[in-house]
PDB file of C-alpha atoms and ligand atoms in Angstrom:
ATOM      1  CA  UNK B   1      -2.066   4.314  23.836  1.00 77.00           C
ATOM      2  CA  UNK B   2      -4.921   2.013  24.386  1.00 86.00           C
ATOM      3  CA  UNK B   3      -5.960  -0.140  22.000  1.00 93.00           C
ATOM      4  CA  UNK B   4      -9.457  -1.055  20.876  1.00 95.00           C
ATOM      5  CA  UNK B   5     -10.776  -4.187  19.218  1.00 97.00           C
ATOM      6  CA  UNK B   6     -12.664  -3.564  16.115  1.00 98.00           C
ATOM      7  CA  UNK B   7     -14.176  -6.344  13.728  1.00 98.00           C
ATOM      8  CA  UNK B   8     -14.942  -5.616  10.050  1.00 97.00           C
ATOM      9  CA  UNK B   9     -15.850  -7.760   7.009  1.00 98.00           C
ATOM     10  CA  UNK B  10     -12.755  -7.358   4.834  1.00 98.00           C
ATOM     11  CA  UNK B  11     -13.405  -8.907   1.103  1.00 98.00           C
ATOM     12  CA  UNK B  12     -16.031 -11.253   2.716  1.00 97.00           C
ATOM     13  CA  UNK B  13     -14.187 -12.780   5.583  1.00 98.00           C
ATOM     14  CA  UNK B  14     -14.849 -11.552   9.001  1.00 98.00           C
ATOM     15  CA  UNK B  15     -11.800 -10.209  10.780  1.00 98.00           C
ATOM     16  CA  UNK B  16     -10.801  -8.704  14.014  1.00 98.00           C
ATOM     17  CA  UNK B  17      -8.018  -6.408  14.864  1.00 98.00           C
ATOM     18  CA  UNK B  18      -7.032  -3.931  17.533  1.00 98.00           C
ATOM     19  CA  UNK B  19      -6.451  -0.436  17.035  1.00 98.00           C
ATOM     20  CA  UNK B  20      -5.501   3.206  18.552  1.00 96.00           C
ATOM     21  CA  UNK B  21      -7.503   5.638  18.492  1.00 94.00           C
ATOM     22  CA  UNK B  22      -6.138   7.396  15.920  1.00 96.00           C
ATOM     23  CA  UNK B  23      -5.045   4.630  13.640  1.00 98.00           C
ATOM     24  CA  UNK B  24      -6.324   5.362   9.829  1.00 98.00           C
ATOM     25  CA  UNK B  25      -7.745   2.862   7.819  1.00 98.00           C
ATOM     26  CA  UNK B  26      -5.224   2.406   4.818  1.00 98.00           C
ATOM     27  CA  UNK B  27      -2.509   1.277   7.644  1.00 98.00           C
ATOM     28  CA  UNK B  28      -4.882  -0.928   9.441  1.00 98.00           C
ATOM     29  CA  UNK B  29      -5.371  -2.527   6.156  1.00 98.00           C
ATOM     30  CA  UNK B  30      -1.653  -2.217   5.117  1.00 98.00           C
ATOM     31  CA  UNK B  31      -0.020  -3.114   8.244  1.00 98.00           C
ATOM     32  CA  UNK B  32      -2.275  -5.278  10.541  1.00 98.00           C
ATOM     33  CA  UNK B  33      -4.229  -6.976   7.929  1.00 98.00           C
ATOM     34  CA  UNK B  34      -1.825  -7.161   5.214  1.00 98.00           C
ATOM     35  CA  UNK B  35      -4.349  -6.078   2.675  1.00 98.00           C
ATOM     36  CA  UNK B  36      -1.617  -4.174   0.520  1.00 97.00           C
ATOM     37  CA  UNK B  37      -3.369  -2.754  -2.494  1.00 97.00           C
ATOM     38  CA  UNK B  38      -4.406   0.364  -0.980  1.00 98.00           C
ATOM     39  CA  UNK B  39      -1.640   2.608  -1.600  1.00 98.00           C
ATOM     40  CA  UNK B  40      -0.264   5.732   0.578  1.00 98.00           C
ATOM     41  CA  UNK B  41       0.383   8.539  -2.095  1.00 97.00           C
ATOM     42  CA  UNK B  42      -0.634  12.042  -0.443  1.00 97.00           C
ATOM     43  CA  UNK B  43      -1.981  10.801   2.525  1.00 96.00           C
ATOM     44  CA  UNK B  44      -4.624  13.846   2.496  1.00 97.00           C
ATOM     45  CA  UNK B  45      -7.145  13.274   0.546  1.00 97.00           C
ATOM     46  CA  UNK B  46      -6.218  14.333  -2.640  1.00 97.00           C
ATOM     47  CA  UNK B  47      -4.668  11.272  -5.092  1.00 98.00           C
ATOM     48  CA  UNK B  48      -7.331   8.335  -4.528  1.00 98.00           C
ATOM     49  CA  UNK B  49      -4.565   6.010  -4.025  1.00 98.00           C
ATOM     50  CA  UNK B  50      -5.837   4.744  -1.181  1.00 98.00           C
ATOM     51  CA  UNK B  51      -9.497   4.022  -2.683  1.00 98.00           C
ATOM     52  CA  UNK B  52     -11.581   1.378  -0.926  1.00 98.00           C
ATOM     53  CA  UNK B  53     -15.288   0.244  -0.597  1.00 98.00           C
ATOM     54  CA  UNK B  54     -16.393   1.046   2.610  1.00 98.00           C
ATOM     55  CA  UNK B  55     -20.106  -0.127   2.809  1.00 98.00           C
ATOM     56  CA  UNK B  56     -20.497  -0.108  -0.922  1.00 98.00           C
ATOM     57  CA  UNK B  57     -19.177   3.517  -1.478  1.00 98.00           C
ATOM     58  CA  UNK B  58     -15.510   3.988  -2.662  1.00 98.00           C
ATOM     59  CA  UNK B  59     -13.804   6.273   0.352  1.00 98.00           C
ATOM     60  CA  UNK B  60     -10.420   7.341   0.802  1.00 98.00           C
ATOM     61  CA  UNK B  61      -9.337   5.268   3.154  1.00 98.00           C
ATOM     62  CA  UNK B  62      -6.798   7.904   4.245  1.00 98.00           C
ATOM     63  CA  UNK B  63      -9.275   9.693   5.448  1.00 98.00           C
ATOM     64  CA  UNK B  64     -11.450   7.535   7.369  1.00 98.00           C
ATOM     65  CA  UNK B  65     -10.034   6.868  10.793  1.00 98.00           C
ATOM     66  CA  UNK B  66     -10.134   2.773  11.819  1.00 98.00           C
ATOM     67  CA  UNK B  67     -12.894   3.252  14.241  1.00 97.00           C
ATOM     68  CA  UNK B  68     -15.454   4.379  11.934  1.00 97.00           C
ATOM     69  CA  UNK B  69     -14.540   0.862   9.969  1.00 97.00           C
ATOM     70  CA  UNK B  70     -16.149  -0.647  12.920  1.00 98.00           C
ATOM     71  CA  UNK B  71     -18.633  -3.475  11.901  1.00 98.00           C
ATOM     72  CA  UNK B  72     -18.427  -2.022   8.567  1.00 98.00           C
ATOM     73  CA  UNK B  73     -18.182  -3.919   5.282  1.00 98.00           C
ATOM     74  CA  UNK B  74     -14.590  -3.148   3.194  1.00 98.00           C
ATOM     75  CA  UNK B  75     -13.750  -4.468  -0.190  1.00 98.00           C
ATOM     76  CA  UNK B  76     -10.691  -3.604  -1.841  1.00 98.00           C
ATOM     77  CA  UNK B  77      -8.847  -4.760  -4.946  1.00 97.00           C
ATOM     78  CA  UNK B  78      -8.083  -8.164  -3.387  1.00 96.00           C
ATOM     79  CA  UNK B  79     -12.206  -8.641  -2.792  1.00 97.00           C
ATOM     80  CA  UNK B  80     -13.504  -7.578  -6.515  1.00 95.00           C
ATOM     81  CA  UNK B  81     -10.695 -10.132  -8.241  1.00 91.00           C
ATOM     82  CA  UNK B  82     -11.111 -13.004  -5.823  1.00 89.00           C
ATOM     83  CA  UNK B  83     -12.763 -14.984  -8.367  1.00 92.00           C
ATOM     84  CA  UNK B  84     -10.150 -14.057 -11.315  1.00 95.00           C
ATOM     85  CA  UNK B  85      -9.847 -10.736 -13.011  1.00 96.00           C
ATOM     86  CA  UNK B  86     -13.180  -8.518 -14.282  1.00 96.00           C
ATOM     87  CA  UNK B  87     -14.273  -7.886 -17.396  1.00 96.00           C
ATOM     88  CA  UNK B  88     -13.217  -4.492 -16.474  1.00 97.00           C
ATOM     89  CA  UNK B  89      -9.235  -5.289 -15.360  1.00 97.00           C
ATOM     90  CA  UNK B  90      -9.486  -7.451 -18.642  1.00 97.00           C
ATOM     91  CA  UNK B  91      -9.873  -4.393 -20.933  1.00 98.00           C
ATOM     92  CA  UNK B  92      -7.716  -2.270 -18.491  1.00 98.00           C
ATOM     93  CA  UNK B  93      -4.682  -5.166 -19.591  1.00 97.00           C
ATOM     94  CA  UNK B  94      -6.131  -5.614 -22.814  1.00 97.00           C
ATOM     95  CA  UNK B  95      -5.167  -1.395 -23.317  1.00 97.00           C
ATOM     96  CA  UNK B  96      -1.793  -1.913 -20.971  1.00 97.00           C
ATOM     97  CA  UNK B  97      -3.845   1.436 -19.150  1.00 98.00           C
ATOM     98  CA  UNK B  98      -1.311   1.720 -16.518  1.00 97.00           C
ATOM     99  CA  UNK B  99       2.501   1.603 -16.656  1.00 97.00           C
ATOM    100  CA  UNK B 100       3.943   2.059 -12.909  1.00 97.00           C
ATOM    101  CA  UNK B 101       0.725   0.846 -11.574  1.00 97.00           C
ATOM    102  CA  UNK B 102       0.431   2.738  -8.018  1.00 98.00           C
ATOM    103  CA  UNK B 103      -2.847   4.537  -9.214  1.00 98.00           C
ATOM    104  CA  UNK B 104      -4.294   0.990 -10.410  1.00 98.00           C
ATOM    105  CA  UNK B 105      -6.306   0.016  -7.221  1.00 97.00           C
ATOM    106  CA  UNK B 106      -8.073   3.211  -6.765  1.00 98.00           C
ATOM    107  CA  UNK B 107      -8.290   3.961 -10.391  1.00 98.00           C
ATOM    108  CA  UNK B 108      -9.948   0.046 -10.850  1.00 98.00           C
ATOM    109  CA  UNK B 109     -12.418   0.376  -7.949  1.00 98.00           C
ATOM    110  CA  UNK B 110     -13.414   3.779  -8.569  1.00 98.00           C
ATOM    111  CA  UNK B 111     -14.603   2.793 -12.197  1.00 98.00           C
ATOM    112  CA  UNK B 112     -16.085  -0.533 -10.605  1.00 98.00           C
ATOM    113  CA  UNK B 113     -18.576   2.091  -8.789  1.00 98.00           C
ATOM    114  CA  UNK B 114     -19.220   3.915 -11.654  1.00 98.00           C
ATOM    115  CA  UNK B 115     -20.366   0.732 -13.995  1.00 98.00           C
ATOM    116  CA  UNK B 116     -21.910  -0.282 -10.675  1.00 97.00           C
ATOM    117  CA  UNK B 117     -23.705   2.683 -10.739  1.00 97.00           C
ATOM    118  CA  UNK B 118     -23.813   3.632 -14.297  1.00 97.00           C
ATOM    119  CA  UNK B 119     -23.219   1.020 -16.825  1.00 96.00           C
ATOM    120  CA  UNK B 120     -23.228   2.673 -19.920  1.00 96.00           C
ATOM    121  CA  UNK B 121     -21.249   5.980 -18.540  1.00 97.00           C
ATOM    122  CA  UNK B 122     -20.380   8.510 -21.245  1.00 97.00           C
ATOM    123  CA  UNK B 123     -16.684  10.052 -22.144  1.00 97.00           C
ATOM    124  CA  UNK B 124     -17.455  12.736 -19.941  1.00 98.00           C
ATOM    125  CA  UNK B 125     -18.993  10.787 -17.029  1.00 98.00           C
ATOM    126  CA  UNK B 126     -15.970   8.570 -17.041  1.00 98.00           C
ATOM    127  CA  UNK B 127     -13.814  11.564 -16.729  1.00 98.00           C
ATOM    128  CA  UNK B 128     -16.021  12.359 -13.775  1.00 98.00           C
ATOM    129  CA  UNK B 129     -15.640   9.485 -12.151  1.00 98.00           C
ATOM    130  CA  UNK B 130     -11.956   8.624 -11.647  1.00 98.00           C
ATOM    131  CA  UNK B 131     -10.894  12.695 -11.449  1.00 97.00           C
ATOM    132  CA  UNK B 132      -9.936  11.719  -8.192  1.00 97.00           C
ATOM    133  CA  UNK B 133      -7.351   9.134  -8.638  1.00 98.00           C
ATOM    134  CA  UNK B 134      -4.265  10.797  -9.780  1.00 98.00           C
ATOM    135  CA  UNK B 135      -1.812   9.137 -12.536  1.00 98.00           C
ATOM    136  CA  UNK B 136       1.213  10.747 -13.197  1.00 96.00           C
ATOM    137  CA  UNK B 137       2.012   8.162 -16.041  1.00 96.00           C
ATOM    138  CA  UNK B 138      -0.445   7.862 -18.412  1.00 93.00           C
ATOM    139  CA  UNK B 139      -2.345  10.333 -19.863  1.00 91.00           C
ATOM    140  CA  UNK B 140      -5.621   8.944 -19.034  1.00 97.00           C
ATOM    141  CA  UNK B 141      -6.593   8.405 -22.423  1.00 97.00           C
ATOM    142  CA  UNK B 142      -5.284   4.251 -22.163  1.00 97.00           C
ATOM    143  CA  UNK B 143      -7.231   4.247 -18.867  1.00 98.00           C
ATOM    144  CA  UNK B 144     -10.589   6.202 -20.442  1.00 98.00           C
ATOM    145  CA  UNK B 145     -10.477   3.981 -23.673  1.00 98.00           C
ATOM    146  CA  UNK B 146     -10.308   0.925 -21.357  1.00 98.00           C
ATOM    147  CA  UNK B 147     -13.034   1.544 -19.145  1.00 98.00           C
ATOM    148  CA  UNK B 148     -15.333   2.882 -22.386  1.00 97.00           C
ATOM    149  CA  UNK B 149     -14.589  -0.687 -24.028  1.00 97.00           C
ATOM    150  CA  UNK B 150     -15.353  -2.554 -20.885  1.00 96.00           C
ATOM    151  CA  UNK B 151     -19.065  -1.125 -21.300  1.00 94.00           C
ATOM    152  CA  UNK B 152     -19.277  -1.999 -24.988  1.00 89.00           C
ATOM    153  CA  UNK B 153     -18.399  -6.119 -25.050  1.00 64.00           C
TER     154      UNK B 153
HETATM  155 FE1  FES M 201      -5.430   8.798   0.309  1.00 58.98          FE
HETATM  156 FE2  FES M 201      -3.925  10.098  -1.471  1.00 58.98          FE
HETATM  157  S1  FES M 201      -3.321   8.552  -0.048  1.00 58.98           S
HETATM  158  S2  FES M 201      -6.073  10.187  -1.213  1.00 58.98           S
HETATM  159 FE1  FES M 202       1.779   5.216 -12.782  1.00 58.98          FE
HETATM  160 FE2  FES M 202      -0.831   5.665 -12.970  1.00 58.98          FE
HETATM  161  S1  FES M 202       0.324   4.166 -14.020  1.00 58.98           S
HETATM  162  S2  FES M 202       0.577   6.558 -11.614  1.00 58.98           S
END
């Protein structure tokens, strides 16, 4: 299949990479730019595993195929902790929130855009928030209690 160039800003550093056409953006990042904490779980949409910023919004990166990455900015885990961990993966170790850990990318950005957006979210509005990133270990409560203290300190 023929392959197209495609250059993005990935965590602040300009990259180029060719693609297929039908190439999805959580492999592109996975396999040909070896960003590796977006994580394949369904692979349709439905567990947020795969959670990065495209252009400031969280997307499923499943989802969105390589082309429409195209010139586009992308931050994933890797970009938000570049300078050390956040206040908000402090209080996520500081409750031990996650146990296995494959949820943790999507789970961390996707409550990065919510104090982004929202700084001083309620119980209910953190709920909202991350109901799209699956955990199967947890509970949610360590990961709710975590993100609730981040907003406090
Ligand atoms: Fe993308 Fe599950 S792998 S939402
Ligand atoms: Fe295992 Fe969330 S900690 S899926």
């Amino acid at each position: 299949m023929k392959k197209t160039p495609i250059q993005l800003m990935l965590n602040g550093v300009k990259r180029q990479v060719e693609i297929e056409p039908n190439d999805v953006l959580v492999d592109v990042l996975r396999e040909k730019l070896g960003v590796k904490s977006p994580k394949i779980g369904c692979d349709r949409g439905d567990c947020g595993t795969c959670t990065v910023f495209l252009n400031g919004r969280t997307v499923r990166s499943c989802l969105v195929l390589a082309i429409e990455a195209d010139g586009a900015e992308i931050v994933t885990l890797e970009g938000i902790s570049k300078h050390g961990p956040t206040k908000l993966q402090k209080s996520f170790v500081a409750h031990s929130s996650f146990q296995c850990g494959f949820c943790a990318p999507g789970m961390v950005l996707s409550a990065t855009e919510l104090l982004q957006k929202n700084p001083k979210p309620n119980r209910g509005e953190i709920q909202e928030a991350i109901a799209g990133n699956l955990c199967r270990c947890t509970g949610y409560a360590p990961i709710i209690e975590a993100i609730e203290d981040a907003t406090k300190k």
